[in-house]
PDB file of C-alpha atoms in Angstrom:
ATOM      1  CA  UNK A 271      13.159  29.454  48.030  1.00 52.00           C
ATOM      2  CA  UNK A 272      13.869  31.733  50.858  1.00 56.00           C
ATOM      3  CA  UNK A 273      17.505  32.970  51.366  1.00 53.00           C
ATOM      4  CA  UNK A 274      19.996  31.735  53.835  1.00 61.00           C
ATOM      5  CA  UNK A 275      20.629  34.102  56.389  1.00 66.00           C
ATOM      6  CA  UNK A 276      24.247  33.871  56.097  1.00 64.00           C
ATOM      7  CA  UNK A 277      23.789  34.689  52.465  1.00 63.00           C
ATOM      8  CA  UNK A 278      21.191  37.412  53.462  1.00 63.00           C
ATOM      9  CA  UNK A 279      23.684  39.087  56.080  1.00 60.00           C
ATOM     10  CA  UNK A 280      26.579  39.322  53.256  1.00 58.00           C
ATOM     11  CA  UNK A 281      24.307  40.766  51.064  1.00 59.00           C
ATOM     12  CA  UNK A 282      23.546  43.819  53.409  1.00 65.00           C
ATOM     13  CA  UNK A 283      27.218  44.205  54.358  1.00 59.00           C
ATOM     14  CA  UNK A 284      27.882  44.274  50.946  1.00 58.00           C
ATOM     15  CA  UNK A 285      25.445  46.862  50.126  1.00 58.00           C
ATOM     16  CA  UNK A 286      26.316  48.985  53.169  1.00 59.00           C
ATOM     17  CA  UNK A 287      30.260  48.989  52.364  1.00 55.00           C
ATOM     18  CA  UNK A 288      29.052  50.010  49.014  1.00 53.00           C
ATOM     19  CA  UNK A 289      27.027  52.655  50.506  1.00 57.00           C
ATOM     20  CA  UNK A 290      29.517  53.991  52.950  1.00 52.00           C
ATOM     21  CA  UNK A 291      32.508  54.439  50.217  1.00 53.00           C
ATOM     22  CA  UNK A 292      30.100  56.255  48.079  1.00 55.00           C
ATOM     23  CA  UNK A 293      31.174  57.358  44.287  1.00 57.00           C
ATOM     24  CA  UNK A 294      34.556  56.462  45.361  1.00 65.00           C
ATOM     25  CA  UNK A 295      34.355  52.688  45.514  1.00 67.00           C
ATOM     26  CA  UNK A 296      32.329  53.158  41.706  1.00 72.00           C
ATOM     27  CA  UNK A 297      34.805  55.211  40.567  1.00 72.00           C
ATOM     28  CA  UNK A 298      37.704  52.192  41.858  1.00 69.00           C
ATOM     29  CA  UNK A 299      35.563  49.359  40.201  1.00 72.00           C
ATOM     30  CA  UNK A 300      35.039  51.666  36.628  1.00 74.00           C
ATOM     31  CA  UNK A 301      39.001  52.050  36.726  1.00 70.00           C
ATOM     32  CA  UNK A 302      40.113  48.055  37.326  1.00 72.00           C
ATOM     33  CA  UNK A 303      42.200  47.207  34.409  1.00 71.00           C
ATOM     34  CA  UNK A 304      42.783  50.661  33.336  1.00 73.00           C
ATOM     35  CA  UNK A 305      45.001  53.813  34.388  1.00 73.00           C
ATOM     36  CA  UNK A 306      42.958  56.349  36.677  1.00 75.00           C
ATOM     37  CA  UNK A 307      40.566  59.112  34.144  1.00 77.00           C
ATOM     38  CA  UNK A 308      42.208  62.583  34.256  1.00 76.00           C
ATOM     39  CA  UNK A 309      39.544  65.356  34.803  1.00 77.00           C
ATOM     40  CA  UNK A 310      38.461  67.686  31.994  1.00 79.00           C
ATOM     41  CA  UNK A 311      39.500  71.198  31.541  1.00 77.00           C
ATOM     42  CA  UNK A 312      37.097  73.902  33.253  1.00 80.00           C
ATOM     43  CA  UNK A 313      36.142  77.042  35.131  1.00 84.00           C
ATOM     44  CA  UNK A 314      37.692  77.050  38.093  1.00 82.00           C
ATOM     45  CA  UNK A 315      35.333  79.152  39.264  1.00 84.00           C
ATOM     46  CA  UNK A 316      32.216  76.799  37.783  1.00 85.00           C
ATOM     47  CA  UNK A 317      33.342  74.084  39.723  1.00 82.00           C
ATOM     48  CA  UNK A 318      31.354  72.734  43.086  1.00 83.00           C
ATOM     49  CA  UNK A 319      32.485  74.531  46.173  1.00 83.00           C
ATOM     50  CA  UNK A 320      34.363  77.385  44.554  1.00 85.00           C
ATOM     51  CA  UNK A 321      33.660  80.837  46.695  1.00 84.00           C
ATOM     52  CA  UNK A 322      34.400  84.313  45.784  1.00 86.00           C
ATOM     53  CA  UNK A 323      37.237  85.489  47.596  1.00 82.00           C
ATOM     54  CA  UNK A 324      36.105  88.447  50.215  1.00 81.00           C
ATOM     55  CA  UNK A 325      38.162  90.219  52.941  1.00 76.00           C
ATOM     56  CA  UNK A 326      38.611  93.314  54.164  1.00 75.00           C
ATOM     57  CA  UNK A 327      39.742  96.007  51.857  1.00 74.00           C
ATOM     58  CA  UNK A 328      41.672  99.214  52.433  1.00 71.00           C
ATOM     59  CA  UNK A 329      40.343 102.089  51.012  1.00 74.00           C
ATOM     60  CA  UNK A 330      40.645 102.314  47.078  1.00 70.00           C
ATOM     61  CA  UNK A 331      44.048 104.428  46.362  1.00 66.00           C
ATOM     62  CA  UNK A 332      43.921 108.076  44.094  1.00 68.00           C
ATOM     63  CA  UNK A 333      45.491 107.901  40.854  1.00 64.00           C
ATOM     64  CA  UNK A 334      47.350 110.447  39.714  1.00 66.00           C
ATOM     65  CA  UNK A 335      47.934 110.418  35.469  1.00 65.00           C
ATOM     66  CA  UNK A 336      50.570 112.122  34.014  1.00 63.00           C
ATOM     67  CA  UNK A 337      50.308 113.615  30.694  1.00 62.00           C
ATOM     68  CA  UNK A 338      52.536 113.235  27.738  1.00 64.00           C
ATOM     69  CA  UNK A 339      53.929 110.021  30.319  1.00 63.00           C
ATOM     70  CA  UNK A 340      55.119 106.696  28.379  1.00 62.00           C
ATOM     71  CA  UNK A 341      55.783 105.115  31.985  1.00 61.00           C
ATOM     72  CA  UNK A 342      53.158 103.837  34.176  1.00 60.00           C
ATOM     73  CA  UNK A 343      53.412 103.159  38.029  1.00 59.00           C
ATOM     74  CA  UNK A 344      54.911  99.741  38.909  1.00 56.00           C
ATOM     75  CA  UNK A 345      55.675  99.284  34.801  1.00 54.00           C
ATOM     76  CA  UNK A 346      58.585  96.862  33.511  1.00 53.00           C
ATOM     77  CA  UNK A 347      58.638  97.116  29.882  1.00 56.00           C
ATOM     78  CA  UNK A 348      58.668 100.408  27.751  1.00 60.00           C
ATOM     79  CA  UNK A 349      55.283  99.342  26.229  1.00 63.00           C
ATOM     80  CA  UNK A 350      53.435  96.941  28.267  1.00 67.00           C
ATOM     81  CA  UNK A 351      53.604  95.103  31.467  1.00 71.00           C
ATOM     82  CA  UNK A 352      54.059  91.495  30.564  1.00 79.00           C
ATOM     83  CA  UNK A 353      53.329  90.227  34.175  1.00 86.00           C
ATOM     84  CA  UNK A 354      50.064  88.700  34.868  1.00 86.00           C
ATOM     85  CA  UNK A 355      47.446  91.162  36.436  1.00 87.00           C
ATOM     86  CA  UNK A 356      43.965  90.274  34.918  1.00 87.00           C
ATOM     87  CA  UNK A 357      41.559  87.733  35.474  1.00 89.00           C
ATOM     88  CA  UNK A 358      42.728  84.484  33.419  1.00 86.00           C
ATOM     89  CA  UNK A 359      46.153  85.578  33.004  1.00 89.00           C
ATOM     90  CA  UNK A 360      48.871  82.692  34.160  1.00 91.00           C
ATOM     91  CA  UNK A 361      51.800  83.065  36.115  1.00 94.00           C
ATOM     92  CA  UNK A 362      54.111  80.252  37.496  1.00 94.00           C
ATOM     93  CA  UNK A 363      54.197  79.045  41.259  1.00 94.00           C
ATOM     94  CA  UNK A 364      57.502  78.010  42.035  1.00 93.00           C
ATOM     95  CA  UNK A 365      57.000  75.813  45.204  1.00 90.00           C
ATOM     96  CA  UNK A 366      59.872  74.189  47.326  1.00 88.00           C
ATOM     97  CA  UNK A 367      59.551  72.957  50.804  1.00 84.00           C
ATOM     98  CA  UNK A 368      61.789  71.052  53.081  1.00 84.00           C
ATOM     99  CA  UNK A 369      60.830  70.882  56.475  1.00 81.00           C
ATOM    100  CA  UNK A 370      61.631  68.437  59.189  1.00 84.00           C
ATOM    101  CA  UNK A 371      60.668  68.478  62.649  1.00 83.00           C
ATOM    102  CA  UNK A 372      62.401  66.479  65.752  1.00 84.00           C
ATOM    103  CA  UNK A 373      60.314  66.472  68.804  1.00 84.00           C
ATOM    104  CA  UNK A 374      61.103  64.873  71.916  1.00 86.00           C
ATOM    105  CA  UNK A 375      59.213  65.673  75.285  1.00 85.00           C
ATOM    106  CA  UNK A 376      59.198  63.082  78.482  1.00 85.00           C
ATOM    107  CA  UNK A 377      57.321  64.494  81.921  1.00 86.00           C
ATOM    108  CA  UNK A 378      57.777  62.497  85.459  1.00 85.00           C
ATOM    109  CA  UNK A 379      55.874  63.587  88.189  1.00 84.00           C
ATOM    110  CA  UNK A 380      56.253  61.892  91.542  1.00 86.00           C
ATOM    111  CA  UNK A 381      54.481  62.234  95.011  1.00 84.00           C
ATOM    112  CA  UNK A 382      54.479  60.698  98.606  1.00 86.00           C
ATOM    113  CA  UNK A 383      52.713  61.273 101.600  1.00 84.00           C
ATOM    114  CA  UNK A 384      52.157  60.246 105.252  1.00 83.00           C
ATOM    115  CA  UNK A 385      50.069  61.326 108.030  1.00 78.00           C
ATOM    116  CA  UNK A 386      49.706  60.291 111.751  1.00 78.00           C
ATOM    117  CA  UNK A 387      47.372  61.765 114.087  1.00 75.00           C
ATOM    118  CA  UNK A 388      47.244  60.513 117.676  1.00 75.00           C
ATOM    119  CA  UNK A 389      46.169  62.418 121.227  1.00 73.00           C
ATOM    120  CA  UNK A 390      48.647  61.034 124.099  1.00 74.00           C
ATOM    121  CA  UNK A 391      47.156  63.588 126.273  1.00 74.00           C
ATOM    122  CA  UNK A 392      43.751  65.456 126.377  1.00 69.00           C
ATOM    123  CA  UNK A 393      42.561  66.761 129.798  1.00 71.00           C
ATOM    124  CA  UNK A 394      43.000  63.218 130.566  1.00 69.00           C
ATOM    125  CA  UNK A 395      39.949  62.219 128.181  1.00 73.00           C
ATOM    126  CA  UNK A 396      42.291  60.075 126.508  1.00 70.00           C
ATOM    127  CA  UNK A 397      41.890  57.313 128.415  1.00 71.00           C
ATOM    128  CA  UNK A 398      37.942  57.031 127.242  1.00 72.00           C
ATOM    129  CA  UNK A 399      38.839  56.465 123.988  1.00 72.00           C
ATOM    130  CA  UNK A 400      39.368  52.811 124.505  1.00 71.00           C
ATOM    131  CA  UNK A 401      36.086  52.752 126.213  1.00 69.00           C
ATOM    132  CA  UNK A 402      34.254  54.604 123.092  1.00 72.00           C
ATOM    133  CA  UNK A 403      35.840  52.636 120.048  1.00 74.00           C
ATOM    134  CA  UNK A 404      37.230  49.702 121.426  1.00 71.00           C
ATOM    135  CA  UNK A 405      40.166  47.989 123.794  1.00 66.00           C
ATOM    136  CA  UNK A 406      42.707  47.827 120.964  1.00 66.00           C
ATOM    137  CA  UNK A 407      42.570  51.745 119.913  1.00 70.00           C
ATOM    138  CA  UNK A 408      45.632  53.808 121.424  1.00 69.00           C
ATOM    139  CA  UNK A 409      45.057  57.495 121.892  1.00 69.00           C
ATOM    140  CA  UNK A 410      48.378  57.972 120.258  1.00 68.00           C
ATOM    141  CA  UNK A 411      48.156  56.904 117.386  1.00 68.00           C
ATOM    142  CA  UNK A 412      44.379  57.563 116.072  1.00 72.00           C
ATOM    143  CA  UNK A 413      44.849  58.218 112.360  1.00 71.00           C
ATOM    144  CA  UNK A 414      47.119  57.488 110.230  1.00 76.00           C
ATOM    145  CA  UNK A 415      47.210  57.902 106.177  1.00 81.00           C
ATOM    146  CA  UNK A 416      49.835  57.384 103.236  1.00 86.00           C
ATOM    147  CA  UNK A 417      49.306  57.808  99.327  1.00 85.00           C
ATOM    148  CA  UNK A 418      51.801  57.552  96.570  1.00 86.00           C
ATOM    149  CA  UNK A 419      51.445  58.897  93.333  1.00 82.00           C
ATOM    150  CA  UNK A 420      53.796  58.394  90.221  1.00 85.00           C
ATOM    151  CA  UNK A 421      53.047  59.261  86.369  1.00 82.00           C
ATOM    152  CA  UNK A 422      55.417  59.210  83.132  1.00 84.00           C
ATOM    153  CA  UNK A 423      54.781  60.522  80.204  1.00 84.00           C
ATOM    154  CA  UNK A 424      56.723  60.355  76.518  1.00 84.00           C
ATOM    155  CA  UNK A 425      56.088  61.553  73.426  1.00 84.00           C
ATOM    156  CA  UNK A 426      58.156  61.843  70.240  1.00 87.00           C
ATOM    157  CA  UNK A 427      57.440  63.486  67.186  1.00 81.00           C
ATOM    158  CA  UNK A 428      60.097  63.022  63.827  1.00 85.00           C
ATOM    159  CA  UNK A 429      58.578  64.478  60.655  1.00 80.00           C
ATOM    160  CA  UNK A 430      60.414  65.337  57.478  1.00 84.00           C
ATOM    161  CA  UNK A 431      58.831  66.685  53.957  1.00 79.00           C
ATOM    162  CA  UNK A 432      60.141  67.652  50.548  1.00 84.00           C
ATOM    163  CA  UNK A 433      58.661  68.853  47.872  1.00 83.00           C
ATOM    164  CA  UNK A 434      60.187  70.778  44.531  1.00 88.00           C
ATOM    165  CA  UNK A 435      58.563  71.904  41.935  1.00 87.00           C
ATOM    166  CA  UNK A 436      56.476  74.422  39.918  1.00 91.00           C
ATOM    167  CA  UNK A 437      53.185  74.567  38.551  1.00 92.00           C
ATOM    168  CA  UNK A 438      51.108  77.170  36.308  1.00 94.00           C
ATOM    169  CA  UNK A 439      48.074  79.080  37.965  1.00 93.00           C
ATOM    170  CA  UNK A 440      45.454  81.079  36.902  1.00 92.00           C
ATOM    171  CA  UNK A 441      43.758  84.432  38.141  1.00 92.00           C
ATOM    172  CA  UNK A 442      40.408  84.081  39.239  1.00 90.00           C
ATOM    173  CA  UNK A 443      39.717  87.005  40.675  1.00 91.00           C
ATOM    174  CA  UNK A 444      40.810  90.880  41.250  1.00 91.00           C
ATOM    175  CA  UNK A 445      40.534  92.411  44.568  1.00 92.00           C
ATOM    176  CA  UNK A 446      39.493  95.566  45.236  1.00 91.00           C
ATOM    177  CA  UNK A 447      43.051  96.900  46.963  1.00 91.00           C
ATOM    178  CA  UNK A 448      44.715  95.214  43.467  1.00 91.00           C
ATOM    179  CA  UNK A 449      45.666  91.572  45.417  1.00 93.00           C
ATOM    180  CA  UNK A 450      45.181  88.629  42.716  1.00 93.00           C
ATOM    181  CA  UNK A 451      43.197  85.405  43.828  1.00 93.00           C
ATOM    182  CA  UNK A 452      44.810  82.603  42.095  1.00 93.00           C
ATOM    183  CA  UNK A 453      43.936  78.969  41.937  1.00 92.00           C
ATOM    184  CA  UNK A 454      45.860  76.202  39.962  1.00 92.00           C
ATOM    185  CA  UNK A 455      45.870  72.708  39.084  1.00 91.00           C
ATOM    186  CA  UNK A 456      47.864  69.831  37.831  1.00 90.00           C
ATOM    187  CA  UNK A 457      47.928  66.121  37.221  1.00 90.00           C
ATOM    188  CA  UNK A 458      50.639  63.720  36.075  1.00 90.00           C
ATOM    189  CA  UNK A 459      49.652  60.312  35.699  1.00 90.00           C
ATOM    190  CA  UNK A 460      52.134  57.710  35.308  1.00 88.00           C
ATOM    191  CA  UNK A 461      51.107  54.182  34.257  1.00 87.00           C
ATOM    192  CA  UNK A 462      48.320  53.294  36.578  1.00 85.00           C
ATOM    193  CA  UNK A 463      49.051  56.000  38.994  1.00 89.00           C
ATOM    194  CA  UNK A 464      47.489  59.732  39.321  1.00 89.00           C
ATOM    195  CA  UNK A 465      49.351  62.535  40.710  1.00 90.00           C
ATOM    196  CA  UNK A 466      47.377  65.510  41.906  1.00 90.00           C
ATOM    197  CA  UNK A 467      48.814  69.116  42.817  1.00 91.00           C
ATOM    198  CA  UNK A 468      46.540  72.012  43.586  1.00 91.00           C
ATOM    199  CA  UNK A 469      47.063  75.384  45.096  1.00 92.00           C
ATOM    200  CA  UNK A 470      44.825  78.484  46.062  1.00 92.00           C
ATOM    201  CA  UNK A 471      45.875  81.935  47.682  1.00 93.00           C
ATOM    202  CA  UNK A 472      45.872  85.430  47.611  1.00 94.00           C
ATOM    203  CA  UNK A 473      49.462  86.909  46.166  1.00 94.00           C
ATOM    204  CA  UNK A 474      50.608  90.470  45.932  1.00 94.00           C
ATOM    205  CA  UNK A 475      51.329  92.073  41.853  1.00 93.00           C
ATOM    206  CA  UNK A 476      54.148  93.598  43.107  1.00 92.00           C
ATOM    207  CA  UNK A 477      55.492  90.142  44.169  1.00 93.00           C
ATOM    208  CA  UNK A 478      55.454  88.844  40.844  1.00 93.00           C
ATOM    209  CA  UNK A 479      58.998  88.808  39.340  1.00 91.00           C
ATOM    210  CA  UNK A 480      60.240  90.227  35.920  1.00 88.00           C
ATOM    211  CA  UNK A 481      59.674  85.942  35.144  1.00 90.00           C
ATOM    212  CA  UNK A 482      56.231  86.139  35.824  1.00 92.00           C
ATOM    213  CA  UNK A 483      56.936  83.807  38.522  1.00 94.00           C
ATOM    214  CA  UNK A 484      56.227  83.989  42.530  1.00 94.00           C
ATOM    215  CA  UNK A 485      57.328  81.727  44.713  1.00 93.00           C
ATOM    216  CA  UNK A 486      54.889  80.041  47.529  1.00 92.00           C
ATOM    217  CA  UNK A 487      55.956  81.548  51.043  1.00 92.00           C
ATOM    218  CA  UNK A 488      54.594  84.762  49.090  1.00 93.00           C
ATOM    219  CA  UNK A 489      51.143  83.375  48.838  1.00 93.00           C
ATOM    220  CA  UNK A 490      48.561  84.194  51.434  1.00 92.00           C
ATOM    221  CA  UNK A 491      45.648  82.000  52.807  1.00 91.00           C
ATOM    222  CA  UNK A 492      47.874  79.398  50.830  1.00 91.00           C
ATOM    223  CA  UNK A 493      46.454  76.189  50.422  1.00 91.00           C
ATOM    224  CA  UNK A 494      48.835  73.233  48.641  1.00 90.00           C
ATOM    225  CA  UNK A 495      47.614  69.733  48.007  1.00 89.00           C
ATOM    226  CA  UNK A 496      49.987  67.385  46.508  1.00 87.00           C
ATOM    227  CA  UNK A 497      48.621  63.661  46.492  1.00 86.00           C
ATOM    228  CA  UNK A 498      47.549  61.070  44.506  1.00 85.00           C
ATOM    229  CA  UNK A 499      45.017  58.238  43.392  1.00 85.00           C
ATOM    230  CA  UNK A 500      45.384  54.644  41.977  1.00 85.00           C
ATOM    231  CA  UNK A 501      46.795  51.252  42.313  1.00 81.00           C
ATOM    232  CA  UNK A 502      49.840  52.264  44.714  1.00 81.00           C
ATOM    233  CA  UNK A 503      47.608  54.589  46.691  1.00 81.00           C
ATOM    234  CA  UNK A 504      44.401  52.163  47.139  1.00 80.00           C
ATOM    235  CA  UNK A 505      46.898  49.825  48.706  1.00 79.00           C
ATOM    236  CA  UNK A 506      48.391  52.043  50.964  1.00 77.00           C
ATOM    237  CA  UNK A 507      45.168  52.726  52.102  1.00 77.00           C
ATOM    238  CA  UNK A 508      43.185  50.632  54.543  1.00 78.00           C
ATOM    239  CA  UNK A 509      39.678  49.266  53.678  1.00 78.00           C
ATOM    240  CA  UNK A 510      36.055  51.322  54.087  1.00 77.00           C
ATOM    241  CA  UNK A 511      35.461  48.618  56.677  1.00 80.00           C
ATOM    242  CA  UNK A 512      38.237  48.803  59.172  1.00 79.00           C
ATOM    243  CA  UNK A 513      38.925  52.564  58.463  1.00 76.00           C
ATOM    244  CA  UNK A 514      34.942  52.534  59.942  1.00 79.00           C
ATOM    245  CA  UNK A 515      35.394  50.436  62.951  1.00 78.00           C
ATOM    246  CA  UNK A 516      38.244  52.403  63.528  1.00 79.00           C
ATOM    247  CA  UNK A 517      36.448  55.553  63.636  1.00 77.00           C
ATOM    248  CA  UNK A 518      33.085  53.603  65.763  1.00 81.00           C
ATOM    249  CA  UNK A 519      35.166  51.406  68.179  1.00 78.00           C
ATOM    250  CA  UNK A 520      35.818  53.197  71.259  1.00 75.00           C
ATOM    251  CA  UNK A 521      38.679  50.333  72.413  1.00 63.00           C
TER     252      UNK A 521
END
């Protein structure tokens, strides 16, 4: 029994919004009835996408040692340094933003013109210009051109974000000059909802306070996520389909 075509054409748009969400929409179907799946401790540095960090490096400083010396450059305990300075020690990123931004901008341009062009007198040739174009032209007043012009444009831009809190990271990787590559990660999930929080960067040893704490502004090539996944989210999200035609529609 062949199958309908209206049947047949739901099938393939079916299939293609499955195709176009990808793992995603599997991922949203595995997870109905159930709180989001929190991701497994690992590597950070085992993980799909992760890069060595490489920039240019100053040249290596000269140690000097001192004999008979309990003290060691840049030392904050008698015996030990308890900061972290190796790779897979953790240190604490304290991270607390409030910015808001108020934006208001409004350009009017305006523009009028008029030209006349006649020839009342011209060796006396004037009076042949009748005869040329036709009875009802008058040399005086030949040409004769206006134009107006008028644009405005507004735009407004009110943006406000807060976010307080701290989160644990982990050294990945020792540059040359003694700069620390860091990368952290943490989720809190709260009945059906996931809560993500990730940051990278490059931070300074010296920067690191007797708490073994450093807060974000300090971090270089800093790169903060703080988002989520599950119930709340997917419906404050709009569907694969009109996320596409919004993307393909040129109207």
């Amino acid at each position: 029994m062949p199958v309908p075509s209206t049947i047949r054409a739901l099938l393939i748009a079916t299939v293609a919004a499955v195709a176009l969400s990808g793992c995603g929409a599997v991922d949203r179907i595995n997870n109905i009835g159930k709180a989001p799946d929190m991701s497994n401790l690992s590597d950070p540095t085992t993980q799909k996408g992760y890069q060595p960090v490489r920039m240019p490096m100053p040249t290596p400083p000269v140690l000097e040692r001192q004999a008979n010396s309990l003290w060691r450059p840049g030392a904050r305990a008698f015996f030990k340094d308890q900061r972290a300075s190796q790779t897979g020690d953790i240190l604490t990123i304290a991270i607390s933003i409030n910015d808001s931004a108020d934006v208001s901008n409004e350009t009017k341009r305006s523009r009028a013109n008029s030209d006349s062009m006649g020839i009342p007198n011209f060796f006396g040739l004037e009076a042949q210009i009748p005869k040329v174009l036709n009875s009802a032209t008058s040399a005086s007043s030949l040409v004769s051109t206006t134009s107006a012009k008028a644009s405005d444009g507004k735009g407004t831009v009110a943006r406000s974000e807060k976010i307080d809190l701290k989160i644990a990271a982990l050294i990945t990787q020792v540059l040359p000059n003694g700069n620390l590559v860091i990368q952290g990660k943490q989720e809190v999930r709260v009945n059906y909802e996931l809560r993500e929080l990730t940051i990278q960067g490059i931070i300074r040893p010296e920067d690191i306070d007797n708490t073994n704490a450093i807060s974000y502004e300090k971090i270089a090539e800093a790169r903060i996520s703080y988002g989520g996944r599950g119930q709340i989210t997917d419906v404050q999200q709009e569907r694969y389909g009109q996320q596409l035609l919004d993307v393909l529609l040129p109207f």
